Amino acid sequence: MTTTEETGSLPARRETDGPWSEGAAALRGPGDGLNIAWVALDRHVADGHGEDIAIRWRAKDAPGRDLSYADLAGMAGRFADVLTQAGIGRGDSVFSLLGRVPELYAVALGTLKAGMVYTPLFAAFGPDPIRTRMEIAGARVLVTTGAIYRRKIAPWRRDLASLEHVFVTGEDVPDGCIALGPALAAADPGFRAVPCTADDPALIHFTSGTTGRPKGAVHVHGAVAYHAYSGRVALGLAPGAVYWCTADPGWVTGTSYGIIAPLVHRVTMIVDEAEFDLDRWYGMIGRERVAIWYSAPTAIRMMMRAGDAAAEPYDFSSLRFLASVGEPLNPEAVTWSARVFGRPFHDNWWQTETGGIMIANLPGDEVRPGSMGKPLPGITAAILDTTGPAVAELGAGEVGELALRPGWPSLMRAYLDEPARYAKCFRDGWYLSGDLARRDTEGFYWFIGRADDLIKTSGHLVGPFEVESALVAHPAVAEAAVIGLPDPTAGEIVRGYVTLNPGFQVSDDLERDIRGHARRLLGPAVAPREIVFRKTLPRTRSGKIMRRLLRARELGLPEGDISTLETDET
Ligand code: ATP
Ligand code: MG
């Protein structure tokens, strides 16, 4: 990866002061340096809060255990010591391939503490996506389980010369691996966090691969100021709050708001090892008295699909704030959640590249169902026409590319090994998101779709989200994905793919009924010409519908990079 020679840090993008700079002095250390792990853990221990509970870990099949801030600081210190003793150096790459287990947090924060660069991957990835990403980053260390190692790493390990150490959790320790538990037990919990600079690389997160080959976005230690700021302003994180982030550890949300922001704010995090299970989730909220809940549209749609009655036996009285990210949140889901939980989900928008929440329905503000909300104070957003030689700002109501003015500290500093792709994200002083949106006269932003997903039909520009929301509003429809297919007269025609709620059967009548419903809501020009029933829709492991794959399959085109594909049943 490209680094400046003397410091090992990335060339700085110019940062500007903003509301994230207020109180940033408290978020420095150790000493005059900066280290995310110190800010998230050691600082609290030094301030006398070591006994506060950082994590209530709920194991898949057992009660689990609680970890205090002091426990976690010690575990992270031990892992930092293990890495350093193993000869791993500052700026070196450490990967994790783990579920939501206590070791994950020790590895993430221990790597940061040692001044090394942390990358989490989805534990469910197959061997190829793991290998490609570790090759790109020149991984020196991997932490995983014995079972994952045997199936997914061992077959190619010898080919990745950079990979020196593989640590495994648990009792099953394959040949060539080191048992993590005993290594931690023998290490020094008091390892001092390495003082880094704000521009030192800390994290590499791979994008979800929804639109193409995933990119490795590089983030720096200075990003912590924005994690802290956005966690407070957009999620309402505060000391002692019980907070549950359901994101997978392999996705950027799992680190920015599943580790860093909550710990910096000294909250108590609920960490559930298990995957989504309706009764388990509903029960968790009441049992753990969850106050702040950060989840994603896929999960919300699964809950909706189960119906209101499934939620009735549960106690949601502890909930104070609900937020959602990752995909457009259909207005239907907002009103449903307000009815069932007594509070609406607040949509917010950001990307792997932005490192933190950019646009949000903030706590305390009116929620506009279907809108992503407004830019956080200090963030300058715009809707741009990026089709001409120079970018031009568009006015209220116009659809264009959503862009942000660089200057906040968690903006990526590079795409690993892809300087040209990185350079293309910046034009005329703007960071271009690749998403299309519009802003209304009151400043709310509305998501239209990925620039690549926009449909041009009979002279109209159609954003898939608007059509999908209309389809989901039909009682039979659980999920919808909308694409454009080439058509000699219309340019493109709109086709909708839907999955059905329980109790509904595929039939021609139902197809006609859904089409009629969409036509009534959207008008004939925009409504889908055809509805196709599917058992599932192709989605990434972070839960995003892969429209490009539906389109490629329909047209018999190459499928492109499908390394992050999760569901694949037709
Ligand atoms: P890739 O860049 O590899 O195609 P990706 O963009 O899906 O993958 P992420 O960085 O995980 O990878 O996701 C960011 C994208 O997710 C945004 O650009 C946007 O398209 C979508 N997204 C995130 N939050 C929202 C939201 N609240 N509403 C609509 N879309 C959202
Ligand atoms: Mg993207």
Short mmCIF file of C-alpha atoms and ligand atoms in Angstrom, two decimals, residues 122 133 205-215 217 251-253 294 297 324-329 346-354 359-361 370-373 402 415 421 431 433-436 446-453 465 540 542 544-548 564, ligand 1:
data_model
loop_
_atom_site.label_atom_id
_atom_site.label_comp_id
_atom_site.label_asym_id
_atom_site.label_seq_id
_atom_site.Cartn_x
_atom_site.Cartn_y
_atom_site.Cartn_z
CA PHE A 122 -17.27 -11.77 6.87
CA ARG A 133 -8.63 -9.42 0.03
CA HIS A 205 -12.63 -1.94 5.11
CA PHE A 206 -13.72 -3.59 1.90
CA THR A 207 -16.90 -2.22 0.32
CA SER A 208 -19.89 -4.52 -0.06
CA GLY A 209 -19.35 -5.21 -3.76
CA THR A 210 -22.94 -4.31 -4.62
CA THR A 211 -21.97 -2.50 -7.81
CA GLY A 212 -18.78 -4.31 -8.77
CA ARG A 213 -15.38 -5.44 -7.53
CA PRO A 214 -15.01 -4.47 -3.85
CA LYS A 215 -12.60 -1.69 -2.97
CA ALA A 217 -11.02 1.79 1.78
CA TRP A 251 -19.02 -4.89 7.37
CA VAL A 252 -17.86 -1.32 8.07
CA THR A 253 -20.84 -0.68 10.35
CA TYR A 294 -28.94 0.13 15.16
CA PRO A 297 -33.52 -2.79 6.32
CA SER A 324 -31.23 1.81 10.20
CA VAL A 325 -28.50 1.88 7.57
CA GLY A 326 -27.25 0.11 4.48
CA GLU A 327 -30.12 0.25 2.07
CA PRO A 328 -33.09 2.46 1.49
CA LEU A 329 -35.63 2.12 4.25
CA HIS A 346 -34.57 6.49 11.74
CA ASP A 347 -32.88 5.98 8.40
CA ASN A 348 -29.33 7.14 7.92
CA TRP A 349 -26.98 7.09 4.97
CA TRP A 350 -23.25 6.58 4.66
CA GLN A 351 -20.69 4.42 2.92
CA THR A 352 -17.58 2.40 3.62
CA GLU A 353 -15.70 5.33 2.10
CA THR A 354 -17.17 7.99 4.39
CA ILE A 359 -27.01 12.02 6.39
CA ALA A 360 -29.52 11.06 9.04
CA ASN A 361 -32.90 11.43 10.61
CA GLY A 370 -38.74 7.33 3.04
CA SER A 371 -36.19 10.12 3.46
CA MET A 372 -32.59 9.59 4.60
CA GLY A 373 -32.81 12.81 6.60
CA LEU A 402 -25.07 12.89 -4.02
CA TYR A 415 -8.44 2.66 -2.08
CA ARG A 421 -10.28 4.43 -8.83
CA TYR A 431 -16.36 13.66 -2.96
CA SER A 433 -20.76 9.07 -3.75
CA GLY A 434 -21.96 7.24 -6.87
CA ASP A 435 -25.52 7.39 -5.46
CA LEU A 436 -28.36 9.41 -6.92
CA TRP A 446 -34.29 11.27 -0.71
CA PHE A 447 -32.45 8.28 -2.10
CA ILE A 448 -33.12 7.47 -5.75
CA GLY A 449 -30.72 4.60 -6.43
CA ARG A 450 -27.18 3.77 -7.36
CA ALA A 451 -26.06 5.77 -10.37
CA ASP A 452 -25.67 2.41 -12.16
CA ASP A 453 -29.19 1.27 -11.27
CA PHE A 465 -36.19 2.67 -4.77
CA THR A 540 -24.64 -9.17 -0.46
CA SER A 542 -24.26 -6.95 4.28
CA LYS A 544 -27.93 -5.27 -0.04
CA ILE A 545 -29.95 -6.36 -3.03
CA MET A 546 -27.64 -6.89 -6.03
CA ARG A 547 -29.68 -5.47 -8.90
CA ARG A 548 -26.72 -5.69 -11.24
CA THR A 564 -19.94 -10.98 -1.56
P1 ATP B 1 -19.72 -1.28 -3.64
O1 ATP B 1 -19.25 0.13 -3.45
O2 ATP B 1 -18.62 -2.28 -3.60
O3 ATP B 1 -20.64 -1.44 -4.80
P2 ATP B 1 -21.59 -0.80 -1.50
O4 ATP B 1 -21.63 0.59 -2.03
O5 ATP B 1 -22.90 -1.50 -1.34
O6 ATP B 1 -20.62 -1.69 -2.37
P3 ATP B 1 -21.13 -0.07 1.24
O7 ATP B 1 -20.10 0.96 1.40
O8 ATP B 1 -21.26 -1.13 2.28
O9 ATP B 1 -20.85 -0.84 -0.11
O10 ATP B 1 -22.56 0.58 1.11
C1 ATP B 1 -22.76 1.95 0.86
C2 ATP B 1 -23.95 2.11 -0.05
O11 ATP B 1 -25.12 1.54 0.56
C3 ATP B 1 -24.32 3.53 -0.34
O12 ATP B 1 -23.53 4.09 -1.38
C4 ATP B 1 -25.80 3.40 -0.73
O13 ATP B 1 -25.94 3.01 -2.09
C5 ATP B 1 -26.27 2.28 0.17
N1 ATP B 1 -26.89 2.86 1.37
C6 ATP B 1 -26.38 2.97 2.60
N2 ATP B 1 -27.26 3.52 3.46
C7 ATP B 1 -28.35 3.81 2.73
C8 ATP B 1 -29.60 4.43 3.03
N3 ATP B 1 -29.91 4.82 4.25
N4 ATP B 1 -30.48 4.58 2.01
C9 ATP B 1 -30.17 4.17 0.77
N5 ATP B 1 -29.02 3.58 0.43
C10 ATP B 1 -28.11 3.41 1.39
#
